[in-house]
XYZ file of N, CA, C and O in Angstrom:
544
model
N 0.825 -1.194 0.000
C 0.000 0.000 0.000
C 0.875 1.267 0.000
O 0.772 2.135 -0.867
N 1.677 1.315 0.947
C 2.702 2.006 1.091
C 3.498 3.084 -0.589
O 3.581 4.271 -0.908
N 3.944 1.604 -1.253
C 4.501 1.826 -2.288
C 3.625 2.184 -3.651
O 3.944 2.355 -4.827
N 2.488 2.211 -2.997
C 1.359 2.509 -4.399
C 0.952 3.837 -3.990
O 0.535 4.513 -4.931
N 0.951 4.536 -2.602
C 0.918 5.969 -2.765
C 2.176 6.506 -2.957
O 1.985 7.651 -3.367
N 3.439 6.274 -2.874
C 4.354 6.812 -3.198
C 4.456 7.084 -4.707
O 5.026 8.013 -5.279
N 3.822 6.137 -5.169
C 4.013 6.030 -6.721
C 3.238 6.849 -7.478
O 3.551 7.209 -8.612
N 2.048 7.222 -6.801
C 0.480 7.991 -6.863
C 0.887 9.876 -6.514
O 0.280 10.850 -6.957
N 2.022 9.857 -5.649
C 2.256 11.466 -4.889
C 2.386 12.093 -6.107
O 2.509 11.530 -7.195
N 2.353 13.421 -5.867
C 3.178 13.940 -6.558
C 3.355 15.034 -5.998
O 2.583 15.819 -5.448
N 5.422 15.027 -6.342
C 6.120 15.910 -5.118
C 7.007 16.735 -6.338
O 7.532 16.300 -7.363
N 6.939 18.075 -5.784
C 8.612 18.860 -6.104
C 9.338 19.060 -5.245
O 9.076 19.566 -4.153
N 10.858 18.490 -5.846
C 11.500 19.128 -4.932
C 12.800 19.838 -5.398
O 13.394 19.316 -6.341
N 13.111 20.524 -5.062
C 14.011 21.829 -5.690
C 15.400 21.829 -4.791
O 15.404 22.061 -3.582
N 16.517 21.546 -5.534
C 17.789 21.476 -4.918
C 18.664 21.999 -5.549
O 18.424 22.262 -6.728
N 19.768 22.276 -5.071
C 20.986 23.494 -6.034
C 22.206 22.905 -5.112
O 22.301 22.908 -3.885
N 23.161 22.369 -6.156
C 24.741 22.599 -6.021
C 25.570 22.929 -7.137
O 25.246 23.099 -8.312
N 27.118 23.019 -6.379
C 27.765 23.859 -7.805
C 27.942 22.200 -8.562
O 27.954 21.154 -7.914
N 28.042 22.285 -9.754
C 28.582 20.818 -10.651
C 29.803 20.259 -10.049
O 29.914 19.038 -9.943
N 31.130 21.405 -9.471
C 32.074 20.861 -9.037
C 32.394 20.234 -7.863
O 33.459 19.661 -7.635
N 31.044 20.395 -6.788
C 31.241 20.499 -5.467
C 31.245 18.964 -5.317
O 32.282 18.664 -4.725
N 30.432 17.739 -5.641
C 30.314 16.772 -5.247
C 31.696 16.105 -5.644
O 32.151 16.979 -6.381
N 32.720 15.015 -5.607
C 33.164 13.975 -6.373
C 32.382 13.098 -7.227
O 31.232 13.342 -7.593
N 32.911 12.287 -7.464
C 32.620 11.266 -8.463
C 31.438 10.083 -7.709
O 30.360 9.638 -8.102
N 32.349 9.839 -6.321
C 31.546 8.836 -5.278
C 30.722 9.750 -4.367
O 30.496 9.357 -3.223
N 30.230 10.993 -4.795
C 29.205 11.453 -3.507
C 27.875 10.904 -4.039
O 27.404 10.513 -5.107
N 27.467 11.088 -2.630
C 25.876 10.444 -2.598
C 25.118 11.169 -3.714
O 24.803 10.532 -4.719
N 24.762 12.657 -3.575
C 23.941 13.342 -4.182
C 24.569 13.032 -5.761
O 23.984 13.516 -6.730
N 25.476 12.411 -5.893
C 25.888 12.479 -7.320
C 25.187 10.998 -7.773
O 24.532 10.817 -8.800
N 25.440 10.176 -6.926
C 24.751 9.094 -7.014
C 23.112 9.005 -7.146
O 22.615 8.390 -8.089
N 22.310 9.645 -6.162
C 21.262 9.777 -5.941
C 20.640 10.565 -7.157
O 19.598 10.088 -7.607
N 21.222 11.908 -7.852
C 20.718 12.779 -9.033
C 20.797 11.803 -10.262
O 19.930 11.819 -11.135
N 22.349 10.581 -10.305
C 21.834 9.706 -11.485
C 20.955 8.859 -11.544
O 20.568 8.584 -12.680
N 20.386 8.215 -10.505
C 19.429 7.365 -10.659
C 18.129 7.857 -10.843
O 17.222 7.240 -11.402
N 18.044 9.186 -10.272
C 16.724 10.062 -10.232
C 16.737 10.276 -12.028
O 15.736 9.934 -12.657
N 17.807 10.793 -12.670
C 17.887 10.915 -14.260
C 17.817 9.774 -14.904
O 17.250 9.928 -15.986
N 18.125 8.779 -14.718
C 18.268 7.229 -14.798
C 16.881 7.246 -15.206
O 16.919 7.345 -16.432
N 15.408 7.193 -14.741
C 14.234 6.787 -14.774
C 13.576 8.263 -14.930
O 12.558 8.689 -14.383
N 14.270 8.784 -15.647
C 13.568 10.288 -16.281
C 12.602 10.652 -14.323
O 11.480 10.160 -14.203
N 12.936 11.111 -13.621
C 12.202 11.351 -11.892
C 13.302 12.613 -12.129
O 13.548 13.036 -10.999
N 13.795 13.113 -12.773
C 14.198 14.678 -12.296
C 14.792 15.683 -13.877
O 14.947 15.367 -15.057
N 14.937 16.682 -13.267
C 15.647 17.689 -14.822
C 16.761 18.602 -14.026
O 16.467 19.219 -13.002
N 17.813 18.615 -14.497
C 18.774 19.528 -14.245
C 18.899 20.745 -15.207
O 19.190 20.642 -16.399
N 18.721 21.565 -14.746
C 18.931 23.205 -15.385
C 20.285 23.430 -14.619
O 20.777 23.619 -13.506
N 20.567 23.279 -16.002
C 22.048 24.183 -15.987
C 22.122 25.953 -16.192
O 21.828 26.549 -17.228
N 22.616 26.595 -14.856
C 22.131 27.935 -15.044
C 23.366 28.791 -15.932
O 24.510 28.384 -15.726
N 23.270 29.481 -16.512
C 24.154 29.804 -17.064
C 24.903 31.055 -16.341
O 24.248 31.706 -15.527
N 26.245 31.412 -16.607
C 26.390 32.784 -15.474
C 25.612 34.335 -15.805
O 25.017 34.740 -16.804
N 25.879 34.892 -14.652
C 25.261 36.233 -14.569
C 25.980 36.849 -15.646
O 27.151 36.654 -15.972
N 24.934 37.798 -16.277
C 25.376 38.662 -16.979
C 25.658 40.498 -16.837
O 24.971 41.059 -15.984
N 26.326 41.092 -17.394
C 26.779 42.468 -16.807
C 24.870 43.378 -16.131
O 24.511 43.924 -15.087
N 24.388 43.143 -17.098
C 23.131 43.925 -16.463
C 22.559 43.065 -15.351
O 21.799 43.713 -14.632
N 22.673 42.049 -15.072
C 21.620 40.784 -14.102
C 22.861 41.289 -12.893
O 22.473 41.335 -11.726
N 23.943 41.560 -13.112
C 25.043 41.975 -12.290
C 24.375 43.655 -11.435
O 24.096 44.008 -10.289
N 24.373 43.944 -12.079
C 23.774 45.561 -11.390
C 22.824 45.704 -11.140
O 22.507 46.297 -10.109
N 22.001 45.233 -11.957
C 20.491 44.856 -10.789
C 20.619 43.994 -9.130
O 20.147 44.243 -8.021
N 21.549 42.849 -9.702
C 21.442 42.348 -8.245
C 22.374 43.614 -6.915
O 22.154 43.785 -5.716
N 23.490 44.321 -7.932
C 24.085 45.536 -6.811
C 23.216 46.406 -6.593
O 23.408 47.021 -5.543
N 22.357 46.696 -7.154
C 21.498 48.027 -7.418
C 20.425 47.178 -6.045
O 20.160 47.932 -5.109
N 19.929 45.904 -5.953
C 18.667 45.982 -4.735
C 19.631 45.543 -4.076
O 19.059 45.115 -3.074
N 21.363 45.229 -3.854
C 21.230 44.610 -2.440
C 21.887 45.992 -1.804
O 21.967 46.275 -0.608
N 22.318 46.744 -2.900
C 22.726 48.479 -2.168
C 21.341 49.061 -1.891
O 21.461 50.179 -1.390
N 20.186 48.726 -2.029
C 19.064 49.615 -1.902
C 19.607 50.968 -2.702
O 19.620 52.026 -2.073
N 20.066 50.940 -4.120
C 20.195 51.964 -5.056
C 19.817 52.238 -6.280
O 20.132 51.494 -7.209
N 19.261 53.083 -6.414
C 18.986 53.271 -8.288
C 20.222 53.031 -9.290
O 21.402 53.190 -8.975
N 19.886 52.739 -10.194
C 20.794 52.740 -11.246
C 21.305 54.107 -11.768
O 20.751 55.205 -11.811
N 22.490 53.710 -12.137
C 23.287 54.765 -12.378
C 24.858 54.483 -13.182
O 25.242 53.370 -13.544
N 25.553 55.650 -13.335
C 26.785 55.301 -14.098
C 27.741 54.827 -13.096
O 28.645 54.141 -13.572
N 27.774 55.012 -11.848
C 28.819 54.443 -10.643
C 28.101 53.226 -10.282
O 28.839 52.557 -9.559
N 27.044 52.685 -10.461
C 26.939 51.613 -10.095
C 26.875 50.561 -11.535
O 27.176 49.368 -11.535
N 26.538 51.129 -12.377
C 26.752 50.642 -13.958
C 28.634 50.410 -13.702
O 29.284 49.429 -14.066
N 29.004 51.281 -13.192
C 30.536 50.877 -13.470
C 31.395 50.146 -12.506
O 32.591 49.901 -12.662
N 30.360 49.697 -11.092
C 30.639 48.873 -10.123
C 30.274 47.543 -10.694
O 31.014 46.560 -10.673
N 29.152 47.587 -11.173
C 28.710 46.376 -11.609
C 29.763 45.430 -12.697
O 29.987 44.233 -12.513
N 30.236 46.098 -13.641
C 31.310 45.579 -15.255
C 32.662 45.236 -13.869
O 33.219 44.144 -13.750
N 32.892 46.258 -13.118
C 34.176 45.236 -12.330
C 33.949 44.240 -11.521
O 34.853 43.455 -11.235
N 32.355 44.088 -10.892
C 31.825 42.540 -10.227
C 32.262 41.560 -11.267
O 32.961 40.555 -11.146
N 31.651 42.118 -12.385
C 30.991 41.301 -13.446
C 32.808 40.615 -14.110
O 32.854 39.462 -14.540
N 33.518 41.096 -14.098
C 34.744 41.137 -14.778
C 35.611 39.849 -13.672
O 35.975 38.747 -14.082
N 35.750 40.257 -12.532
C 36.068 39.721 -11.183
C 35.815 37.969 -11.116
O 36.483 36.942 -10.991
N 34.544 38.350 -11.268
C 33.666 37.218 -10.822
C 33.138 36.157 -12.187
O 32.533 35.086 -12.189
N 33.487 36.710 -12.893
C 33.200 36.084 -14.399
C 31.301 35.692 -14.313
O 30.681 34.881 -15.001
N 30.849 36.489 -13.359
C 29.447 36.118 -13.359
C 28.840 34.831 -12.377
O 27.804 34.180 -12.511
N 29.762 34.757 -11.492
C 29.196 33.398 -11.077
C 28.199 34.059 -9.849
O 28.315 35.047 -9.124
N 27.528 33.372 -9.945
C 26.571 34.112 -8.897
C 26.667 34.064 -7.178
O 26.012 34.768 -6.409
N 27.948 32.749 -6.717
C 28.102 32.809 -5.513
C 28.832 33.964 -5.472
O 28.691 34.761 -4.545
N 29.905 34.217 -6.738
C 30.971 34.985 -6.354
C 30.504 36.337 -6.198
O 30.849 36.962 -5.195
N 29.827 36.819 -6.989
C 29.480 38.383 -6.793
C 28.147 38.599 -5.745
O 27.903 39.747 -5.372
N 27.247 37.407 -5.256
C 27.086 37.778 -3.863
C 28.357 37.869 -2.834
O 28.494 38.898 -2.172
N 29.116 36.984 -2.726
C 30.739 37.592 -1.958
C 31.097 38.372 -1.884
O 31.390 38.874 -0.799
N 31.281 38.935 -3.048
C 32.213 40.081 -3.446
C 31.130 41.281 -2.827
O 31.524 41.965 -1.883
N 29.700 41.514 -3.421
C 28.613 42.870 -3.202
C 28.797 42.824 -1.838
O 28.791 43.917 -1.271
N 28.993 41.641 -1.031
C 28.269 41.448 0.407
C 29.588 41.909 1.429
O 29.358 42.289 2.577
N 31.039 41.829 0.865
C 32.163 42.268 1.294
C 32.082 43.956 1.020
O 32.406 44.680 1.961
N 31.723 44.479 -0.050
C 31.245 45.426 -0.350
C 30.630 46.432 1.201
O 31.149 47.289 1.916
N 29.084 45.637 1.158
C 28.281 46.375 1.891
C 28.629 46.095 3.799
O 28.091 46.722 4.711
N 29.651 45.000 3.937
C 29.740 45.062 5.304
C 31.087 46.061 5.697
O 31.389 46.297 6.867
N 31.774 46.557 4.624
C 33.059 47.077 4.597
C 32.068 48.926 4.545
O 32.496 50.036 4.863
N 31.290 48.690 4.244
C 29.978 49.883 4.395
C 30.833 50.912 2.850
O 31.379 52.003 3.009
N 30.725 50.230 1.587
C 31.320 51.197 0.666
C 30.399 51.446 -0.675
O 29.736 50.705 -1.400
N 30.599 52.432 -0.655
C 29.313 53.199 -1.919
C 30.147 53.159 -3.402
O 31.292 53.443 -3.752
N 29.059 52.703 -4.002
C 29.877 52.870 -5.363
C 30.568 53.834 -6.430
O 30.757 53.773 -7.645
N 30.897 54.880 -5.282
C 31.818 56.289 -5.615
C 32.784 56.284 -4.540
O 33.542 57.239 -4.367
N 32.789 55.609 -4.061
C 34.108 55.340 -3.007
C 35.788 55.041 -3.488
O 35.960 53.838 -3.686
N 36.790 55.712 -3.666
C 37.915 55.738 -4.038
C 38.543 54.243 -3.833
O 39.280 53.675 -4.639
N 38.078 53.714 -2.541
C 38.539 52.516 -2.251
C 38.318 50.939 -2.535
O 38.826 49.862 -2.224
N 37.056 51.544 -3.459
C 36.025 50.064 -4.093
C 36.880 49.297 -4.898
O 36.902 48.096 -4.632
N 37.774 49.796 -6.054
C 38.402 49.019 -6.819
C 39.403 47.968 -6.021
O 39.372 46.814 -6.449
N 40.394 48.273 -4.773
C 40.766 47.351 -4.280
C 40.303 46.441 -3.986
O 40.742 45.305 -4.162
N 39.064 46.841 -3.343
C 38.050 45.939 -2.749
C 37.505 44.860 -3.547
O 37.431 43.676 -3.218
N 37.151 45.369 -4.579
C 36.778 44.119 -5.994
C 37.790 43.681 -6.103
O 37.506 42.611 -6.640
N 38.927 43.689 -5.987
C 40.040 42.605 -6.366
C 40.818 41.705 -5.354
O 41.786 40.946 -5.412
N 40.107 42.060 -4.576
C 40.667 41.093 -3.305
C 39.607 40.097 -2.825
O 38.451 40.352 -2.488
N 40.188 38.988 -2.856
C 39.198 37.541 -2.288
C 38.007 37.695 -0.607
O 38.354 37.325 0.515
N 36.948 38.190 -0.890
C 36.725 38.115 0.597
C 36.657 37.345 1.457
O 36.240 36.229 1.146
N 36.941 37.538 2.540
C 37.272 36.520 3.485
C 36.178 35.037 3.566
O 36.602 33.883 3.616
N 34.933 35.382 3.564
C 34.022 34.528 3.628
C 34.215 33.450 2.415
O 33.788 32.305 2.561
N 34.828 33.828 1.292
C 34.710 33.225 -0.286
C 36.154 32.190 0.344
O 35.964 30.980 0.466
N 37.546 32.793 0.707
C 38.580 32.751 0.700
C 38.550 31.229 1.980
O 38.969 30.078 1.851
N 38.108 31.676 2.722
C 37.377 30.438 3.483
C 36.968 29.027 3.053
O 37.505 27.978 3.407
N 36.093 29.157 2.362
C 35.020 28.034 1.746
C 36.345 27.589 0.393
O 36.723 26.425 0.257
N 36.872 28.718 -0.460
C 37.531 27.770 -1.039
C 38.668 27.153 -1.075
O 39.067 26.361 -1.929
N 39.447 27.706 0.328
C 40.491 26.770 0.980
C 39.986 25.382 1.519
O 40.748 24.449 1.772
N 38.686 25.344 1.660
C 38.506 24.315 2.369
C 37.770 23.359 1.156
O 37.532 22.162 1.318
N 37.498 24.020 0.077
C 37.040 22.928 -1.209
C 38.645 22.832 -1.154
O 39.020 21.741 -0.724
N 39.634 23.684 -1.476
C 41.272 22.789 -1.711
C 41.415 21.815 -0.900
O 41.785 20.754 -1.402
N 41.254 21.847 0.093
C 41.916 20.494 1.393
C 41.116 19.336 0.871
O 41.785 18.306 0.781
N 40.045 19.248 0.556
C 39.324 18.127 -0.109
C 40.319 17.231 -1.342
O 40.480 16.026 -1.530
N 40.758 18.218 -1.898
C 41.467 17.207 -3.353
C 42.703 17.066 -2.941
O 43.460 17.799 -2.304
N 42.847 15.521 -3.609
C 43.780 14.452 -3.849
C 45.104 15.360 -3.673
O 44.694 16.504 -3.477
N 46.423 15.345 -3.659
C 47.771 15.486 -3.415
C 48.177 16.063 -4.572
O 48.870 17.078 -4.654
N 47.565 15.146 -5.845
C 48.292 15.560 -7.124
C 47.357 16.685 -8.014
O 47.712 17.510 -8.856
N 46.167 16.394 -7.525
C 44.957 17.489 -7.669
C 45.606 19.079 -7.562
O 45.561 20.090 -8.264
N 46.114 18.761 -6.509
C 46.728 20.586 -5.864
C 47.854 20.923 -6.514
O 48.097 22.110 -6.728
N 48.987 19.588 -7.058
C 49.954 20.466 -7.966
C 49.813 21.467 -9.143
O 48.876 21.581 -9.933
N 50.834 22.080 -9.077
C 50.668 23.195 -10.035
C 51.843 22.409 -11.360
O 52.052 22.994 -12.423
């Protein structure tokens, strides 16, 4: 009975990781092929942010109108970050706790330096890979 309402439900469920984050042997990598295996799921591949989807997202998380200083904050997110969307929440969010406006003399450093929170998470995706993984 059990297995005849399971079969009868019908569920969404909505999940997000980066493509690189799992290995080869993680579960969820395991678990997403078998779900694709028997057509039970769809992966959307998102594609990256683009320069305007870039300044809109600076423009509401500054609570600011658009403009040519934030049009021109946005092309160095956008440049930085090649669009990835964890990265330029990082980067805006280092931004707004460093409390800097997008006419601030000091912003351009600021876009080019790893913020701490990003710099974090991806030292610790490095410690994950193999020995020969990390050579240069």
């Amino acid at each position: 009975m059990k297995s005849r309402l399971v079969a009868l439900a019908r569920l969404l469920v909505v999940g997000t990781h980066r493509p690189t984050a799992p290995n080869a042997d993680h579960a969820l990598r395991r678990i997403a092929l078998g779900l694709r295996e028997r057509s039970l799921c769809t992966e959307l591949r998102l594609p990256p942010l683009t320069p305007p989807a870039v300044e809109a997202y600076v423009c509401a998380r500054l609570d600011i109108a658009p403009g040519d200083a934030v049009a021109n904050l946005a092309c160095r997110i956008h440049a930085r970050t090649e669009g990835n969307p964890l990265f330029v929440v990082h980067v805006t969010d280092d931004l707004v706790q460093r409390g800097l406006s997008p006419s601030d003399a000091a912003l351009d450093a600021r876009v080019d330096t790893i913020p701490s929170t990003l710099d974090g998470m991806l030292g610790a995706q490095i410690g994950l890979l193999d020995r020969k993984s990390t050579r240069l």
